[in-house]
């Protein structure tokens, strides 16, 4: 019989039995919705887990692969009748898969990359400066400067050229509003989240700490992120963060919304743009940051948001979270296509979101489906709608 | 039964829509009730194959294949029921219907919607809500249950306090019969332009009409009850036309009481005076558990009556005042709106309290409203050594369904097995007060006659024989039938038979003074085989015991098994 004492170690031994088999989780699970078989859905996986505990199955490669067919999107957790923290359950099961040497190869690649390069893409610290091309004179002085606000880009925005504009937009916004900010530049390393997704829970704190040590040394009070998973990771694994360090972690839209309320951002009238806001899973279900992005969009004159169905905390995953995009790119892309369809049935011409992985996933899905729709980060639409500075001065003089 | 041929089935339903993996077959063989191991001594532990057909013609071909090869078939929605209706009794083919889930027709003038049976109630509700409509009745499992599953089971749901059971909301049904024919009962509304199987269905309807006539029944138009509430034993539902209602303003309310008697008095008056859309009660042992989960702002150990008014704004104002007055006159307290909304939202999560198990043994009954306080009191006494939580729904005919959740831990396998009989015990108790099992499925087949009434049950039996003479469609459910005896029960049968025959052969002749028989027993039957006759007799007894178990019906098995478990449970308590 397979030994399953890891469940007790992580205080999860009751959960497969607490499951009421009601099926709520399965019907919202993007992997089940795509593959159609219960053995890939959360309820089915709990049944398999139970059968392994009872000696009627094996914790082998097949089960380990199934556990990685999951985006860790928290949708199951958010609807669970009996309050099972399913994402935690999947993560500790991934950790056990790693302990048993059953990691799928792409997940192992990510782990190796994190350990040797400090990022998920086998690049390196020097590549974290590439996004600054063209704006070096503005940002170079900001690197490792003492400041109130730190902008933490995360691996995707730093290293993927399609996302460099997200970072540049954030810089434009901060410069416009006169924010005193700092960047970690090539000293930034991965936030640690992918370690958990790849089953190395014990490495997360160390990785997070490498960034946090720097941040603390710069006297930072607020950290602004372009990726919600970075915030989730730091707040979950460093619960004492706020109390001990008085450090505030904000999503881009939470930060931008604050700048707007403080009157530090002014917008130019846009020519009737209809957008639809896609809530990233972690922003909506974990960080509960669903209203700020909508408020920001509402504040840009001429930009209208139409809601996708479903949205807010019932939002559907883009398919690229939890390493699914590397473990099974085809499945990941199919999930993105399903979500893209939710957007294309609205009258919107643009999808706005605030997660780099969602942007990458939709870009790929656009390619595979042939749908033509612009996908932008919230910082991008904000940055391009800012009232040019001279005009702003004129306006305030008139005012 | 011939072995299932995955490839052949794949040719019929599409290779992606069939699976014979151990895991898949195991998962689809479960419903919400955790069964003790002993249950698998009378039903088979899993299906041989799981299929998910995506259209009616492939479903018809699949049924045809199963019948030709003598393979049992079991329709399944999303497995959210707990009466064993969708679990395998003799292995065979599971037919998952959730892949057929389109909305096919909606007409606001006819106030009707036609859907494929695999759609979930939630998806249908969302579709209608966008158009300003809703459903008169839907189950509290709406988030996952399929339309086909609830219609096949019958029963009360959200909205039943005003509109009655789900079967009253069904206008028409399309189904594939056990012989593969596709028929339409009642009025199935479809757009003629997209109705591809209209001609085939009307031909089959003519055939069915003759069959019904021969059985002394009415036309297909009138006999929807053949397929509603019969748990997929007479056909697989493929389309359902349901009534819809305008999505009017909804006003939730909640009141708390110190006793079940006051609550029931208030409930009866509220049903009569305000015709609420929904009325549900939570007993003291339920609210105290909910409070521990949901935070301490809730009513601890109180009896809560919650519901919602669905009406015009004008009527609501009157009715809200009536709810207030009735609550006060029956010594209750009307709870604030925040709590009323909390309880309203909780209507979809009756299983929340399972966290306290972690396992649940459910017992659900229908009872006259006025008898409810007495039944619940007796239930508490009967289950005084168990951890229970009770809740229920009021219907609009002075009856109520009530659910007794017995919390347990299936990992303590002996006590869980022995405790399984408590569910049946509550059923027996409620019956003493004029109650009935809430549902039939597999486990309540013994009560099918009382449940449907004599006349209806006889008609159903006649039609089952005509339509499914080899009992392959969802066998053993509703109508009973032979169990699939597990190895342990067959061995037990043999050992018990052997032991009884041996003892009787050994001491019986002496007891009645037949010494000649005693001599025969100890002599050898055949010279060269030194085995006494007594052993042969015992072996014969063993064979008899084995055969009894092998040929036993489910109802006989339960009639023997439950008292035995009960006896063991008493012994354990001592
Ligand atoms: C949280 C929760 C709340 C519930 N609330 C209610 C409630 O309010 N009222 C109530 O009555 N029940 C309730 N139930 C029980 C159950 O949800 C309902 O009976 C439900 O409608 C079953 O739907 P299903 O799709 O899961 O069907 P299954 O459980 O898969 O099947 C139920 C029965 O129907 C048969 N069947 C399924 N689909 C078809 C088909 N297309 N054609 C023919 N036969 C078919 C199956 O063989 C089986 O006998 C609840 C259950 C849960 C878990
Ligand atoms: S986290 Fe998302 S993908 Fe994973 S099981 Fe839950 S719902 Fe499915
Ligand atoms: S929602 Fe929770 S209780 Fe329901 S099946 Fe999923 S894990 Fe089990």
GROMACS .gro file of C-alpha atoms in nm, chain B residues 205-373:
model
  169
  604UNK     CA    1  -4.463   0.731  -3.062
  605UNK     CA    2  -4.719   0.536  -3.268
  606UNK     CA    3  -4.553   0.213  -3.160
  607UNK     CA    4  -4.548   0.328  -2.798
  608UNK     CA    5  -4.912   0.423  -2.818
  609UNK     CA    6  -4.999   0.063  -2.903
  610UNK     CA    7  -4.781  -0.066  -2.622
  611UNK     CA    8  -4.946   0.170  -2.375
  612UNK     CA    9  -5.288   0.076  -2.498
  613UNK     CA   10  -5.209  -0.293  -2.460
  614UNK     CA   11  -5.108  -0.219  -2.101
  615UNK     CA   12  -5.431  -0.030  -2.041
  616UNK     CA   13  -5.263   0.311  -2.022
  617UNK     CA   14  -5.322   0.645  -2.196
  618UNK     CA   15  -5.150   0.807  -2.494
  619UNK     CA   16  -4.781   0.911  -2.491
  620UNK     CA   17  -4.908   1.268  -2.460
  621UNK     CA   18  -5.055   1.180  -2.119
  622UNK     CA   19  -4.798   0.939  -1.979
  623UNK     CA   20  -4.495   1.155  -1.896
  624UNK     CA   21  -4.485   0.992  -1.554
  625UNK     CA   22  -4.343   0.682  -1.719
  626UNK     CA   23  -4.012   0.864  -1.729
  627UNK     CA   24  -4.039   1.128  -1.459
  628UNK     CA   25  -3.946   1.001  -1.117
  629UNK     CA   26  -3.859   0.650  -1.234
  630UNK     CA   27  -3.481   0.686  -1.202
  631UNK     CA   28  -3.390   0.598  -1.557
  632UNK     CA   29  -3.530   0.246  -1.531
  633UNK     CA   30  -3.764   0.288  -1.827
  634UNK     CA   31  -3.564   0.508  -2.060
  635UNK     CA   32  -3.290   0.764  -2.093
  636UNK     CA   33  -3.420   1.119  -2.095
  637UNK     CA   34  -3.262   1.323  -2.375
  638UNK     CA   35  -3.473   1.640  -2.386
  639UNK     CA   36  -3.703   1.810  -2.139
  640UNK     CA   37  -3.950   2.094  -2.190
  641UNK     CA   38  -4.002   2.286  -1.867
  642UNK     CA   39  -4.234   2.564  -1.758
  643UNK     CA   40  -4.074   2.904  -1.698
  644UNK     CA   41  -4.195   3.204  -1.500
  645UNK     CA   42  -4.103   3.572  -1.511
  646UNK     CA   43  -3.812   3.653  -1.285
  647UNK     CA   44  -3.998   3.866  -1.034
  648UNK     CA   45  -3.861   4.040  -0.730
  649UNK     CA   46  -3.744   3.801  -0.464
  650UNK     CA   47  -3.758   3.885  -0.096
  651UNK     CA   48  -3.579   3.647   0.141
  652UNK     CA   49  -3.687   3.628   0.504
  653UNK     CA   50  -3.590   3.426   0.810
  654UNK     CA   51  -3.731   3.374   1.158
  655UNK     CA   52  -3.598   3.184   1.455
  656UNK     CA   53  -3.794   2.982   1.711
  657UNK     CA   54  -3.723   2.805   2.037
  658UNK     CA   55  -3.921   2.495   1.950
  659UNK     CA   56  -4.002   2.292   1.642
  660UNK     CA   57  -4.369   2.307   1.733
  661UNK     CA   58  -4.379   2.687   1.710
  662UNK     CA   59  -4.183   2.673   1.387
  663UNK     CA   60  -4.425   2.426   1.230
  664UNK     CA   61  -4.726   2.633   1.336
  665UNK     CA   62  -4.569   2.939   1.180
  666UNK     CA   63  -4.474   2.749   0.865
  667UNK     CA   64  -4.826   2.617   0.812
  668UNK     CA   65  -4.969   2.967   0.846
  669UNK     CA   66  -4.709   3.123   0.619
  670UNK     CA   67  -4.775   2.865   0.347
  671UNK     CA   68  -5.148   2.934   0.364
  672UNK     CA   69  -5.138   3.312   0.400
  673UNK     CA   70  -4.842   3.418   0.188
  674UNK     CA   71  -4.773   3.132  -0.057
  675UNK     CA   72  -4.399   3.180  -0.036
  676UNK     CA   73  -4.178   3.068  -0.321
  677UNK     CA   74  -3.964   2.864  -0.082
  678UNK     CA   75  -3.972   2.768   0.285
  679UNK     CA   76  -3.702   2.564   0.454
  680UNK     CA   77  -3.639   2.479   0.816
  681UNK     CA   78  -3.314   2.412   0.994
  682UNK     CA   79  -3.340   2.229   1.326
  683UNK     CA   80  -3.141   2.332   1.634
  684UNK     CA   81  -2.878   2.064   1.574
  685UNK     CA   82  -2.825   2.201   1.222
  686UNK     CA   83  -2.804   2.571   1.310
  687UNK     CA   84  -2.552   2.509   1.585
  688UNK     CA   85  -2.323   2.333   1.338
  689UNK     CA   86  -2.372   2.600   1.074
  690UNK     CA   87  -2.289   2.867   1.325
  691UNK     CA   88  -1.958   2.704   1.406
  692UNK     CA   89  -1.869   2.709   1.037
  693UNK     CA   90  -2.013   3.041   0.931
  694UNK     CA   91  -1.909   3.246   1.229
  695UNK     CA   92  -2.074   3.329   1.556
  696UNK     CA   93  -2.330   3.579   1.436
  697UNK     CA   94  -2.583   3.307   1.361
  698UNK     CA   95  -2.853   3.159   1.579
  699UNK     CA   96  -2.699   2.891   1.796
  700UNK     CA   97  -2.926   2.597   1.866
  701UNK     CA   98  -3.238   2.772   1.739
  702UNK     CA   99  -3.492   2.641   1.494
  703UNK     CA  100  -3.473   2.860   1.186
  704UNK     CA  101  -3.742   2.898   0.925
  705UNK     CA  102  -3.613   3.067   0.611
  706UNK     CA  103  -3.768   3.137   0.279
  707UNK     CA  104  -3.836   3.382   0.004
  708UNK     CA  105  -4.138   3.557  -0.138
  709UNK     CA  106  -4.155   3.578  -0.514
  710UNK     CA  107  -4.435   3.806  -0.608
  711UNK     CA  108  -4.533   4.149  -0.728
  712UNK     CA  109  -4.393   4.433  -0.522
  713UNK     CA  110  -4.740   4.524  -0.397
  714UNK     CA  111  -4.812   4.175  -0.265
  715UNK     CA  112  -4.469   4.146  -0.114
  716UNK     CA  113  -4.533   4.444   0.109
  717UNK     CA  114  -4.843   4.280   0.251
  718UNK     CA  115  -4.676   3.944   0.280
  719UNK     CA  116  -4.368   4.074   0.457
  720UNK     CA  117  -4.599   4.221   0.720
  721UNK     CA  118  -4.776   3.885   0.744
  722UNK     CA  119  -4.445   3.702   0.796
  723UNK     CA  120  -4.363   3.943   1.078
  724UNK     CA  121  -4.702   3.899   1.245
  725UNK     CA  122  -4.708   3.521   1.215
  726UNK     CA  123  -4.354   3.494   1.351
  727UNK     CA  124  -4.443   3.708   1.652
  728UNK     CA  125  -4.771   3.530   1.718
  729UNK     CA  126  -4.591   3.195   1.717
  730UNK     CA  127  -4.331   3.320   1.967
  731UNK     CA  128  -4.054   3.359   1.713
  732UNK     CA  129  -3.815   3.638   1.623
  733UNK     CA  130  -3.790   3.775   1.272
  734UNK     CA  131  -3.422   3.793   1.171
  735UNK     CA  132  -3.268   4.091   0.996
  736UNK     CA  133  -3.223   4.111   0.618
  737UNK     CA  134  -2.855   4.030   0.633
  738UNK     CA  135  -2.927   3.699   0.799
  739UNK     CA  136  -3.223   3.635   0.572
  740UNK     CA  137  -2.991   3.674   0.270
  741UNK     CA  138  -2.731   3.455   0.438
  742UNK     CA  139  -2.981   3.172   0.482
  743UNK     CA  140  -3.116   3.225   0.131
  744UNK     CA  141  -2.767   3.190  -0.016
  745UNK     CA  142  -2.708   2.884   0.200
  746UNK     CA  143  -3.002   2.708   0.034
  747UNK     CA  144  -2.761   2.572  -0.227
  748UNK     CA  145  -2.521   2.428   0.032
  749UNK     CA  146  -2.710   2.186   0.255
  750UNK     CA  147  -2.399   1.969   0.276
  751UNK     CA  148  -2.190   2.242   0.435
  752UNK     CA  149  -2.206   2.063   0.770
  753UNK     CA  150  -2.022   1.759   0.635
  754UNK     CA  151  -1.704   1.913   0.770
  755UNK     CA  152  -1.821   1.775   1.105
  756UNK     CA  153  -1.827   1.417   0.981
  757UNK     CA  154  -1.619   1.386   0.780
  758UNK     CA  155  -1.871   1.132   0.652
  759UNK     CA  156  -2.248   1.149   0.633
  760UNK     CA  157  -2.516   0.885   0.643
  761UNK     CA  158  -2.830   1.048   0.502
  762UNK     CA  159  -3.196   0.962   0.559
  763UNK     CA  160  -3.461   1.164   0.379
  764UNK     CA  161  -3.835   1.131   0.432
  765UNK     CA  162  -4.164   1.292   0.340
  766UNK     CA  163  -4.394   1.358   0.634
  767UNK     CA  164  -4.721   1.538   0.709
  768UNK     CA  165  -4.633   1.885   0.835
  769UNK     CA  166  -4.825   1.852   1.161
  770UNK     CA  167  -4.643   1.531   1.252
  771UNK     CA  168  -4.301   1.684   1.197
  772UNK     CA  169  -4.229   1.797   1.557
   0.00000   0.00000   0.00000
